[in-house]
Short mmCIF file of N, CA and C in Angstrom, two decimals:
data_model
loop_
_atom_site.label_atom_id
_atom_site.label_comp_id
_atom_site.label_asym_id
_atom_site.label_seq_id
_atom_site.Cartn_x
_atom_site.Cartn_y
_atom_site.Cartn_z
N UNK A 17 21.49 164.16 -154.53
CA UNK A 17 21.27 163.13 -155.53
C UNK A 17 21.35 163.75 -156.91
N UNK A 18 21.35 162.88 -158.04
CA UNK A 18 21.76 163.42 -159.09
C UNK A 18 21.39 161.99 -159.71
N UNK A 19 20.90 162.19 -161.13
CA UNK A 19 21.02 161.35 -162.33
C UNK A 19 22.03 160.86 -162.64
N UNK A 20 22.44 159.41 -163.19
CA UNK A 20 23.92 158.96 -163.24
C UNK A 20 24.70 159.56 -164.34
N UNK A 21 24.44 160.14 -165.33
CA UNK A 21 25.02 160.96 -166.36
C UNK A 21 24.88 162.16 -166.33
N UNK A 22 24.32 163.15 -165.10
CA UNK A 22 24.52 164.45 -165.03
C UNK A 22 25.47 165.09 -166.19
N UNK A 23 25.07 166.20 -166.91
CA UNK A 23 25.84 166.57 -167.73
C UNK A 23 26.18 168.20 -167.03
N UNK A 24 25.92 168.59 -165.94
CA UNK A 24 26.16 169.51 -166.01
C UNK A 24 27.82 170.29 -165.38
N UNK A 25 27.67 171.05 -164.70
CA UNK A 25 29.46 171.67 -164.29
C UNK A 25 29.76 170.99 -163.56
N UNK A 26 30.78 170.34 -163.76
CA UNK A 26 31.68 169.39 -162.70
C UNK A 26 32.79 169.88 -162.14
N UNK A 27 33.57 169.90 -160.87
CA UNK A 27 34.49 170.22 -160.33
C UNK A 27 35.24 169.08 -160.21
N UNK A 28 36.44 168.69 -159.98
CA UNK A 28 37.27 168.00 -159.62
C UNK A 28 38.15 167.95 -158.89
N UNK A 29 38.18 167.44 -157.56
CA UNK A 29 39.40 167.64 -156.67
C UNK A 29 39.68 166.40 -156.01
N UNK A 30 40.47 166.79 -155.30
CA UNK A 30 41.59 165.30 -154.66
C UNK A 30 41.32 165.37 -153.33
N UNK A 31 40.91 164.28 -152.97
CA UNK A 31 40.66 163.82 -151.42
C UNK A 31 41.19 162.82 -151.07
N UNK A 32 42.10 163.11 -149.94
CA UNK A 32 43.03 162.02 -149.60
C UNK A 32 42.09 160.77 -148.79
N UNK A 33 41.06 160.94 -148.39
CA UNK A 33 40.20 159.81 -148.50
C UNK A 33 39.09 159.28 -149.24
N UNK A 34 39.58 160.28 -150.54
CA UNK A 34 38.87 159.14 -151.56
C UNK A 34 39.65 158.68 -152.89
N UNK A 35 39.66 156.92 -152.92
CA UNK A 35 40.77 156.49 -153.90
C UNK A 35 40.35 156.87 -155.38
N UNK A 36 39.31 157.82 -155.35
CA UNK A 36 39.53 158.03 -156.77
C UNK A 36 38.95 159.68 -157.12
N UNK A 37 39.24 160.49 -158.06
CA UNK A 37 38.72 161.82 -158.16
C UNK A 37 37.45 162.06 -157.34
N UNK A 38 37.37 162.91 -157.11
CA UNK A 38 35.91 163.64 -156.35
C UNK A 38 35.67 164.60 -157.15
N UNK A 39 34.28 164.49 -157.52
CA UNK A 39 33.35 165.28 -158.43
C UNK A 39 32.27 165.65 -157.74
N UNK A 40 32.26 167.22 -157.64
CA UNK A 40 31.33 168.16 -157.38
C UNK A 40 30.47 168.50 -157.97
N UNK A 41 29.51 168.74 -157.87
CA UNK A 41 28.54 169.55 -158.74
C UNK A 41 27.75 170.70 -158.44
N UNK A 42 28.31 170.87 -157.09
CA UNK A 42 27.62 172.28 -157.13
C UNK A 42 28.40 172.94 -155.87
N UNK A 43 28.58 174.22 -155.38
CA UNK A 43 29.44 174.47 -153.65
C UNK A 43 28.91 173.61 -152.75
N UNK A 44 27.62 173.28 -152.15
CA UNK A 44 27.52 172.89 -151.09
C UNK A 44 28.25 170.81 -151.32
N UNK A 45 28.18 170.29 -152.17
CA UNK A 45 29.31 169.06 -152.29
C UNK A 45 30.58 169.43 -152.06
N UNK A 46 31.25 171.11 -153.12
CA UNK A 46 32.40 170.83 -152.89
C UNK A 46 33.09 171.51 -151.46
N UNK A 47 32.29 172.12 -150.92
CA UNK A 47 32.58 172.35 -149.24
C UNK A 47 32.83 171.30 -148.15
N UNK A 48 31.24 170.61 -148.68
CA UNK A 48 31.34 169.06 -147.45
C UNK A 48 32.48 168.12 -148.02
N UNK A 49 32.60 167.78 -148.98
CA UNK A 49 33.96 167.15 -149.18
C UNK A 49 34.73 167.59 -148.74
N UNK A 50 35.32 168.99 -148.59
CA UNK A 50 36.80 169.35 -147.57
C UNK A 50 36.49 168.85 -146.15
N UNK A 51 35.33 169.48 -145.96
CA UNK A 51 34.92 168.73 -144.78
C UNK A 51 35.07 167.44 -144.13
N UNK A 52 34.59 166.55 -145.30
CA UNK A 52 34.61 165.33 -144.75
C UNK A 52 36.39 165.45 -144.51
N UNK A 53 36.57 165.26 -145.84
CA UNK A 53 38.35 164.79 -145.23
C UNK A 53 38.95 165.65 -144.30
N UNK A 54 38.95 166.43 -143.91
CA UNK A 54 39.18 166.80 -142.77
C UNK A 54 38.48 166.27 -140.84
N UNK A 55 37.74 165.03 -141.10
CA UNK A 55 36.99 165.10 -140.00
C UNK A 55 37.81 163.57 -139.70
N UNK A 56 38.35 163.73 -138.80
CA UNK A 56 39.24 162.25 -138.10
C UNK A 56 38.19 161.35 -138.18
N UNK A 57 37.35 161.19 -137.87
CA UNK A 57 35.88 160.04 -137.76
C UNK A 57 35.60 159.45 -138.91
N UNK A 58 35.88 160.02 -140.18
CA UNK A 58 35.89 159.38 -141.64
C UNK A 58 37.29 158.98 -141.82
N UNK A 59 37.29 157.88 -142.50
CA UNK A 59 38.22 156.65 -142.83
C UNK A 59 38.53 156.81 -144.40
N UNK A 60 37.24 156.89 -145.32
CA UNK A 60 37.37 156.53 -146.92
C UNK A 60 35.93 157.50 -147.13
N UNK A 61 35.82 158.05 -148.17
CA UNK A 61 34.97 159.17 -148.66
C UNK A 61 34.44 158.50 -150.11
N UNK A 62 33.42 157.82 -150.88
CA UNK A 62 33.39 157.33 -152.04
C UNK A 62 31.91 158.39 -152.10
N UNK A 63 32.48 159.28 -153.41
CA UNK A 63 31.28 160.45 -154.47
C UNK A 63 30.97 159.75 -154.76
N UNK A 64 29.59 160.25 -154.87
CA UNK A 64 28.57 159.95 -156.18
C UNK A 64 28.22 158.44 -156.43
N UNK A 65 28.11 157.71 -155.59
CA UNK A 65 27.86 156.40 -155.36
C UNK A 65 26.55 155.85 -156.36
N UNK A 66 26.20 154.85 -156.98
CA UNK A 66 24.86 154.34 -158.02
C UNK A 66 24.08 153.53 -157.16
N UNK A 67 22.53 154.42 -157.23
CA UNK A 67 21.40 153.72 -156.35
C UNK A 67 21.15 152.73 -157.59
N UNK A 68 21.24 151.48 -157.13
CA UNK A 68 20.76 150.54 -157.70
C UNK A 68 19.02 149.69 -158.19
N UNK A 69 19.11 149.89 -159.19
CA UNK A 69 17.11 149.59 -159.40
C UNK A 69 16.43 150.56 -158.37
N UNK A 70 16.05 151.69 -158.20
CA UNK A 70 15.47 153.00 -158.30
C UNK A 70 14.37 152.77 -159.35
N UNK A 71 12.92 153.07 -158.69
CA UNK A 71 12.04 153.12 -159.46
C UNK A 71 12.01 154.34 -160.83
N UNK A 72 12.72 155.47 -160.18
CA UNK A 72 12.74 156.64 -161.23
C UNK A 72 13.85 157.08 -162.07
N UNK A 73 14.59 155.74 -161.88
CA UNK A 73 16.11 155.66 -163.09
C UNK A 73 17.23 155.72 -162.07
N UNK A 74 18.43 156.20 -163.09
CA UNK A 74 19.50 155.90 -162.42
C UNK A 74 20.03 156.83 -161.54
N UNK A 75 20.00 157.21 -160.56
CA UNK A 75 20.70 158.11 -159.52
C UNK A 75 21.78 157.76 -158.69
N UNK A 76 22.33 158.78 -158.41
CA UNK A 76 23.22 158.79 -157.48
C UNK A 76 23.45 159.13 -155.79
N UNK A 77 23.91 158.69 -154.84
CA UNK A 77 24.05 159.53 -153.56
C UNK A 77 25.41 159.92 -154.00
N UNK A 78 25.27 161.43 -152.73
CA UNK A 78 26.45 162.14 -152.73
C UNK A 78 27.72 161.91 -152.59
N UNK A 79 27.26 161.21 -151.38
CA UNK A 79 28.51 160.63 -150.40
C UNK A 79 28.06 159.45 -149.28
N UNK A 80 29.24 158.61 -149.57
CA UNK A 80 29.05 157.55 -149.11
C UNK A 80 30.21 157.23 -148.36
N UNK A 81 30.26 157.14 -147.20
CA UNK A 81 31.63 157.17 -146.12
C UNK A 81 31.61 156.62 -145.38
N UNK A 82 32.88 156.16 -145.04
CA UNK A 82 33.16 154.71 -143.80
C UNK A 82 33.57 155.64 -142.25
N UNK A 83 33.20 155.70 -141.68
CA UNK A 83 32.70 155.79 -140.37
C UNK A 83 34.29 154.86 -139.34
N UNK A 84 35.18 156.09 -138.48
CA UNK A 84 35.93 155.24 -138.05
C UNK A 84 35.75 154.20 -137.40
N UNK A 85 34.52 153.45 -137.22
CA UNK A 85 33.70 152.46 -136.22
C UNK A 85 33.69 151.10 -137.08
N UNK A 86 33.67 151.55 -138.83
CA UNK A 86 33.35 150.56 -140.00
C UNK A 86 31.94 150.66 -139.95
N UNK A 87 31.39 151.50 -139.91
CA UNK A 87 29.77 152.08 -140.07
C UNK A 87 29.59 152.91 -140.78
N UNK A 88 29.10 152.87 -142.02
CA UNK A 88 28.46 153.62 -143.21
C UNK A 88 27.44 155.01 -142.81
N UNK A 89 28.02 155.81 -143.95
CA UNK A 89 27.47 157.35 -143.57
C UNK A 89 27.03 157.78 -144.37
N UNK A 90 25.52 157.90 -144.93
CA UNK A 90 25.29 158.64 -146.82
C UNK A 90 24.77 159.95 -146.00
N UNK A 91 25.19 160.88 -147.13
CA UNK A 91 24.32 162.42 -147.00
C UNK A 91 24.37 162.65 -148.59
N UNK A 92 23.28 163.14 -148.98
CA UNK A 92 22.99 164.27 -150.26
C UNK A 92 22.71 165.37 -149.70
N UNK A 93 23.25 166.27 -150.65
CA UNK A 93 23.53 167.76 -150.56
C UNK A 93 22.39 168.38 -151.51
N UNK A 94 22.08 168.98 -150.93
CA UNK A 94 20.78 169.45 -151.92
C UNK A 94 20.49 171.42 -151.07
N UNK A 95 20.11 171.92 -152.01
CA UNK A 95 19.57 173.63 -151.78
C UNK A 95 18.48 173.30 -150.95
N UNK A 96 17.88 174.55 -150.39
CA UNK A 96 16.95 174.81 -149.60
C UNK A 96 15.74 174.67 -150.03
N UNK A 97 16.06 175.60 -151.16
CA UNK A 97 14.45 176.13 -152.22
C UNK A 97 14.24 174.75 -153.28
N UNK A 98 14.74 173.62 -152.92
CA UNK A 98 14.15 172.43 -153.67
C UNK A 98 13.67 171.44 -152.53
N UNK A 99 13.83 171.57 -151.35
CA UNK A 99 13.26 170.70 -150.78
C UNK A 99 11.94 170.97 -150.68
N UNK A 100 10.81 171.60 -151.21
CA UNK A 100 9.56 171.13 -151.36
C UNK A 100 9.06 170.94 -152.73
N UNK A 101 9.55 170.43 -153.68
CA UNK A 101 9.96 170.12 -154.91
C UNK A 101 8.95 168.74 -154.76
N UNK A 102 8.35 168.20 -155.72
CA UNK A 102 7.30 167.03 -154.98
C UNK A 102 8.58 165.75 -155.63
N UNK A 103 9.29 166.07 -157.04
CA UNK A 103 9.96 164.86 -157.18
C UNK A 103 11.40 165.02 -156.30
N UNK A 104 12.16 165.81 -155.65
CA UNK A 104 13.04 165.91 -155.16
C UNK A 104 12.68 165.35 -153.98
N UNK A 105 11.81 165.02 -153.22
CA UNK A 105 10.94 164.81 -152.31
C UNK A 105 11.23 163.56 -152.63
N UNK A 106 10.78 162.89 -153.64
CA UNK A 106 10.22 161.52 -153.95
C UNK A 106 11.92 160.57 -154.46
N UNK A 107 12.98 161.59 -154.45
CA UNK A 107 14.18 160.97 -154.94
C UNK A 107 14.64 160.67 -153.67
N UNK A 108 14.78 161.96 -152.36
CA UNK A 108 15.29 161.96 -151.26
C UNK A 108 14.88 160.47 -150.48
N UNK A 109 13.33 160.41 -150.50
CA UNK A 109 12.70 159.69 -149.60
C UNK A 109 13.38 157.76 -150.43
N UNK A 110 13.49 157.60 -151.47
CA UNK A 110 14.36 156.90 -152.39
C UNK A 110 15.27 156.33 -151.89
N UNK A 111 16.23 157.55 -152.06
CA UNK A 111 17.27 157.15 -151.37
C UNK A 111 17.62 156.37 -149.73
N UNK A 112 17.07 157.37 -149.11
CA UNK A 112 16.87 156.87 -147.55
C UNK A 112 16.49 155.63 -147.10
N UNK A 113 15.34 155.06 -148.07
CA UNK A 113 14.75 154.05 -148.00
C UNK A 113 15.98 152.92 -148.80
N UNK A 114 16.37 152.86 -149.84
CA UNK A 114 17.83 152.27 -149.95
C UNK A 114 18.74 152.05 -149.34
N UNK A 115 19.34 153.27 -148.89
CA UNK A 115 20.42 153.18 -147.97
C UNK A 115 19.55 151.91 -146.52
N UNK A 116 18.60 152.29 -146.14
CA UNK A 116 17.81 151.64 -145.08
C UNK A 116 18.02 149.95 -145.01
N UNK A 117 17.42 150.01 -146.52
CA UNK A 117 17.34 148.18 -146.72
C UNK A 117 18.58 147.43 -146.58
N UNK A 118 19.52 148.52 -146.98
CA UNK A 118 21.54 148.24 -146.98
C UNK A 118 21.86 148.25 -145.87
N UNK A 119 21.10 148.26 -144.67
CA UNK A 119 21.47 148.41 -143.63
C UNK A 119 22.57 150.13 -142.49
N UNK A 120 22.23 150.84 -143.48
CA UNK A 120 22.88 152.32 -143.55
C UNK A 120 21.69 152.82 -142.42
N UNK A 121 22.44 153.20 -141.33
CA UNK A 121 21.02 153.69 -140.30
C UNK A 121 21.26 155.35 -140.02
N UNK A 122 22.95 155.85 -140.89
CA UNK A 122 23.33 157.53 -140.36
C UNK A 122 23.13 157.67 -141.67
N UNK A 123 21.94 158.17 -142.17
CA UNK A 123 21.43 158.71 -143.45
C UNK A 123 21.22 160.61 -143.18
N UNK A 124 21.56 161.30 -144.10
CA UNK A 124 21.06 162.58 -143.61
C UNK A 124 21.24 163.69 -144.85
N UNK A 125 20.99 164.67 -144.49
CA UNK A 125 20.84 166.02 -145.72
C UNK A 125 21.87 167.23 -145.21
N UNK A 126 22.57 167.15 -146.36
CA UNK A 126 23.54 168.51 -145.70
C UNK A 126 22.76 169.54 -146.76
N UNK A 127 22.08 170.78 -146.47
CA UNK A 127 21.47 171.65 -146.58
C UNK A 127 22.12 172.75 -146.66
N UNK A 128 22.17 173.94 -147.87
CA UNK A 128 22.74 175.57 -147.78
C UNK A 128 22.27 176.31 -146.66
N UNK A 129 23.00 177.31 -145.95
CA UNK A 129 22.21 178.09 -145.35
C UNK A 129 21.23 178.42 -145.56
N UNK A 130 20.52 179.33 -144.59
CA UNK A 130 19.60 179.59 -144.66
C UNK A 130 19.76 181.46 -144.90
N UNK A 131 19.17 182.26 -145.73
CA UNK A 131 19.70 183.74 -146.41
C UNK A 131 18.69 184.43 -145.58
#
């Protein structure tokens, strides 16, 4: 997840299943994006998607993907050493609960290794 005006380093690359630029913001996005498009089971790949009315402003999910079934797929990408973060905590649990009410039931966390 991310704030909707993130100002910080952006990457840019081309994913043939997503109709418009893909923007990274950090390795572990711009890895799972090759990923995704590479995985026959994804159809369409849409970055950085806008959680709508969010109690704690405007955010974003990572990735938001159509499922070759026509079944919706969100994951945020997030480091290790922030998941006990109390507001990263409180964005994650946010999100999930969004995606939930949207009827999104394959919600999940793609996570860095572990060092």
């Amino acid at each position: 997840m991310r704030k909707k005006n993130y100002k910080g380093r952006c990457e840019k690359i081309n994913i043939s299943k997503c109709p418009n630029i893909c923007r990274t913001y950090n390795p572990i996005q711009y890895e799972y994006a090759k990923k995704l498009d590479e995985d026959n089971n994804i159809q369409e790949i849409r970055c950085n998607v806008l959680l709508d009315n969010l109690p704690y402003g405007e955010y974003t999910s990572d990735f938001v993907c159509v499922k070759a079934d026509g079944n919706l797929m969100v994951r945020e990408c997030i480091y290790r050493k922030y998941l006990t973060k109390p507001m990263t905590v409180k964005l994650l649990d946010a999100s999930c609960e969004y995606w939930l009410n949207h009827g999104v039931s394959d919600w999940g966390l793609v996570i860095d290794a572990e060092k």
